PDB file of C-alpha atoms in Angstrom:
ATOM      1  CA  MET N   1       0.000   0.000   0.000  1.00 67.00           C
ATOM      2  CA  SER N   2       1.425   3.354  -1.023  1.00 70.00           C
ATOM      3  CA  THR N   3       1.661   6.379   1.259  1.00 67.00           C
ATOM      4  CA  SER N   4      -1.179   8.180  -0.550  1.00 67.00           C
ATOM      5  CA  GLU N   5      -3.401   5.095  -0.259  1.00 67.00           C
ATOM      6  CA  ARG N   6      -2.704   4.933   3.485  1.00 63.00           C
ATOM      7  CA  GLU N   7      -3.463   8.655   3.844  1.00 64.00           C
ATOM      8  CA  ASN N   8      -6.750   8.236   1.956  1.00 64.00           C
ATOM      9  CA  LYS N   9      -7.710   5.316   4.179  1.00 63.00           C
ATOM     10  CA  ILE N  10      -6.923   7.338   7.321  1.00 59.00           C
ATOM     11  CA  ASN N  11      -8.910  10.336   6.043  1.00 61.00           C
ATOM     12  CA  GLN N  12     -11.985   8.265   5.177  1.00 72.00           C
ATOM     13  CA  LYS N  13     -14.546   8.615   7.898  1.00 81.00           C
ATOM     14  CA  LYS N  14     -16.345   5.504   8.993  1.00 91.00           C
ATOM     15  CA  THR N  15     -20.104   5.155   9.010  1.00 94.00           C
ATOM     16  CA  TYR N  16     -21.557   3.399  12.019  1.00 96.00           C
ATOM     17  CA  LEU N  17     -24.864   1.583  12.348  1.00 97.00           C
ATOM     18  CA  LYS N  18     -26.175   2.492  15.791  1.00 98.00           C
ATOM     19  CA  ALA N  19     -29.126   0.999  17.638  1.00 98.00           C
ATOM     20  CA  MET N  20     -30.579   3.591  19.980  1.00 98.00           C
ATOM     21  CA  ALA N  21     -33.622   3.875  22.236  1.00 98.00           C
ATOM     22  CA  LEU N  22     -35.800   6.971  22.325  1.00 98.00           C
ATOM     23  CA  GLN N  23     -36.178   7.598  26.061  1.00 98.00           C
ATOM     24  CA  SER N  24     -37.102  11.300  26.011  1.00 97.00           C
ATOM     25  CA  LEU N  25     -37.421  14.312  23.730  1.00 97.00           C
ATOM     26  CA  ALA N  26     -33.853  15.256  24.697  1.00 97.00           C
ATOM     27  CA  ASP N  27     -32.620  12.229  22.713  1.00 98.00           C
ATOM     28  CA  VAL N  28     -33.684  13.951  19.478  1.00 98.00           C
ATOM     29  CA  GLU N  29     -30.608  16.212  19.581  1.00 98.00           C
ATOM     30  CA  VAL N  30     -28.312  13.202  20.017  1.00 98.00           C
ATOM     31  CA  ILE N  31     -29.941  11.518  17.018  1.00 98.00           C
ATOM     32  CA  LYS N  32     -29.523  14.659  14.896  1.00 98.00           C
ATOM     33  CA  HIS N  33     -25.847  14.812  15.871  1.00 97.00           C
ATOM     34  CA  GLU N  34     -25.313  11.178  14.858  1.00 97.00           C
ATOM     35  CA  LEU N  35     -26.932  11.840  11.478  1.00 97.00           C
ATOM     36  CA  LYS N  36     -24.713  14.881  10.952  1.00 96.00           C
ATOM     37  CA  LEU N  37     -21.742  12.566  11.524  1.00 95.00           C
ATOM     38  CA  GLY N  38     -23.089  10.329   8.745  1.00 96.00           C
ATOM     39  CA  ASN N  39     -24.191   7.450  10.960  1.00 97.00           C
ATOM     40  CA  ILE N  40     -27.197   5.177  10.448  1.00 98.00           C
ATOM     41  CA  ILE N  41     -29.687   4.936  13.311  1.00 98.00           C
ATOM     42  CA  ILE N  42     -32.098   2.153  14.176  1.00 98.00           C
ATOM     43  CA  LEU N  43     -34.310   3.842  16.731  1.00 98.00           C
ATOM     44  CA  LYS N  44     -36.523   1.942  19.148  1.00 98.00           C
ATOM     45  CA  ILE N  45     -39.449   4.227  19.965  1.00 98.00           C
ATOM     46  CA  THR N  46     -41.285   2.043  22.496  1.00 97.00           C
ATOM     47  CA  PRO N  47     -39.485   3.352  25.628  1.00 98.00           C
ATOM     48  CA  LEU N  48     -40.913   6.848  25.049  1.00 97.00           C
ATOM     49  CA  ALA N  49     -44.213   5.459  23.721  1.00 96.00           C
ATOM     50  CA  ARG N  50     -44.812   3.819  27.103  1.00 96.00           C
ATOM     51  CA  LYS N  51     -44.613   7.287  28.669  1.00 97.00           C
ATOM     52  CA  SER N  52     -46.260   9.526  26.055  1.00 97.00           C
ATOM     53  CA  ILE N  53     -47.540   8.864  22.547  1.00 96.00           C
ATOM     54  CA  GLU N  54     -47.703  12.629  21.989  1.00 98.00           C
ATOM     55  CA  ASP N  55     -43.981  12.957  22.753  1.00 97.00           C
ATOM     56  CA  VAL N  56     -43.235  10.123  20.311  1.00 97.00           C
ATOM     57  CA  LYS N  57     -45.175  11.959  17.597  1.00 97.00           C
ATOM     58  CA  LYS N  58     -43.282  15.191  18.335  1.00 98.00           C
ATOM     59  CA  ALA N  59     -39.907  13.440  18.348  1.00 98.00           C
ATOM     60  CA  VAL N  60     -40.488  11.454  15.155  1.00 97.00           C
ATOM     61  CA  ASN N  61     -41.844  14.539  13.391  1.00 98.00           C
ATOM     62  CA  GLU N  62     -38.811  16.619  14.421  1.00 98.00           C
ATOM     63  CA  ILE N  63     -36.425  13.840  13.351  1.00 98.00           C
ATOM     64  CA  SER N  64     -38.283  13.448  10.051  1.00 98.00           C
ATOM     65  CA  VAL N  65     -38.136  17.184   9.266  1.00 98.00           C
ATOM     66  CA  PHE N  66     -34.440  17.257  10.147  1.00 98.00           C
ATOM     67  CA  THR N  67     -33.731  14.152   8.049  1.00 98.00           C
ATOM     68  CA  GLN N  68     -35.428  15.756   5.041  1.00 97.00           C
ATOM     69  CA  SER N  69     -33.446  18.967   5.581  1.00 97.00           C
ATOM     70  CA  ILE N  70     -30.150  17.065   5.306  1.00 97.00           C
ATOM     71  CA  GLU N  71     -31.546  15.026   2.377  1.00 97.00           C
ATOM     72  CA  GLY N  72     -31.429  11.809   4.385  1.00 97.00           C
ATOM     73  CA  ASP N  73     -34.143   9.154   4.545  1.00 97.00           C
ATOM     74  CA  ILE N  74     -36.388   7.712   7.260  1.00 97.00           C
ATOM     75  CA  ALA N  75     -38.713   4.699   7.373  1.00 97.00           C
ATOM     76  CA  SER N  76     -40.510   2.603   9.938  1.00 95.00           C
ATOM     77  CA  LEU N  77     -39.400  -0.931  10.725  1.00 94.00           C
ATOM     78  CA  GLY N  78     -42.644  -2.274  12.089  1.00 92.00           C
ATOM     79  CA  LYS N  79     -44.397  -0.631  15.012  1.00 93.00           C
ATOM     80  CA  GLU N  80     -41.441  -0.385  17.385  1.00 96.00           C
ATOM     81  CA  ARG N  81     -38.518   0.904  15.323  1.00 97.00           C
ATOM     82  CA  VAL N  82     -37.534   3.561  12.821  1.00 97.00           C
ATOM     83  CA  VAL N  83     -34.456   3.517  10.597  1.00 98.00           C
ATOM     84  CA  ILE N  84     -32.832   6.848   9.750  1.00 98.00           C
ATOM     85  CA  VAL N  85     -30.012   7.231   7.239  1.00 98.00           C
ATOM     86  CA  PRO N  86     -27.835  10.186   6.187  1.00 95.00           C
ATOM     87  CA  ASP N  87     -27.800  11.773   2.734  1.00 94.00           C
ATOM     88  CA  SER N  88     -25.308   9.257   1.330  1.00 92.00           C
ATOM     89  CA  LEU N  89     -27.877   6.429   1.572  1.00 93.00           C
ATOM     90  CA  ARG N  90     -31.438   5.686   0.521  1.00 94.00           C
ATOM     91  CA  ILE N  91     -33.912   3.216   1.994  1.00 93.00           C
ATOM     92  CA  TRP N  92     -35.328   0.797  -0.556  1.00 91.00           C
ATOM     93  CA  ARG N  93     -39.102   0.536  -0.554  1.00 88.00           C
ATOM     94  CA  PRO N  94     -41.044  -1.939  -2.682  1.00 85.00           C
ATOM     95  CA  GLU N  95     -43.249  -0.260  -5.244  1.00 76.00           C
ATOM     96  CA  THR N  96     -46.900  -0.195  -4.359  1.00 60.00           C
ATOM     97  CA  ILE N  97     -48.793  -2.526  -6.643  1.00 59.00           C
ATOM     98  CA  VAL N  98     -51.775  -0.793  -8.171  1.00 58.00           C
ATOM     99  CA  SER N  99     -54.450  -3.134  -9.394  1.00 55.00           C
ATOM    100  CA  LYS N 100     -55.109  -2.605 -13.060  1.00 54.00           C
ATOM    101  CA  LYS N 101     -58.330  -3.400 -14.814  1.00 56.00           C
ATOM    102  CA  ALA N 102     -58.015  -6.169 -17.316  1.00 54.00           C
ATOM    103  CA  PRO N 103     -58.409  -4.964 -20.889  1.00 56.00           C
ATOM    104  CA  THR N 104     -61.761  -5.721 -22.434  1.00 58.00           C
ATOM    105  CA  ALA N 105     -62.425  -6.835 -25.965  1.00 60.00           C
ATOM    106  CA  ALA N 106     -63.799  -4.032 -28.095  1.00 52.00           C
TER     107      ALA N 106
END
């Protein structure tokens, strides 16, 4: 490995996949910071949901607005978790199948 290759490897920042629990509204700032660093978050929302559904709605809305502002992506993983990714990634979603009417003979 050449010196320039080693320097490039050292300068590359790593992306981490972090599992976090949403305990309070204060955790929103920590999540935003992690996204700014380019990390991927799997967020368990049930700890806060046990305390206040309204706070969960506020937190998820604030995280969603922030994620859109940095051109990241957010999606639910069932009822208990949300995945949030920075701008360098996209979350794949299957296309919604729209039922089409069968053609009729004219």
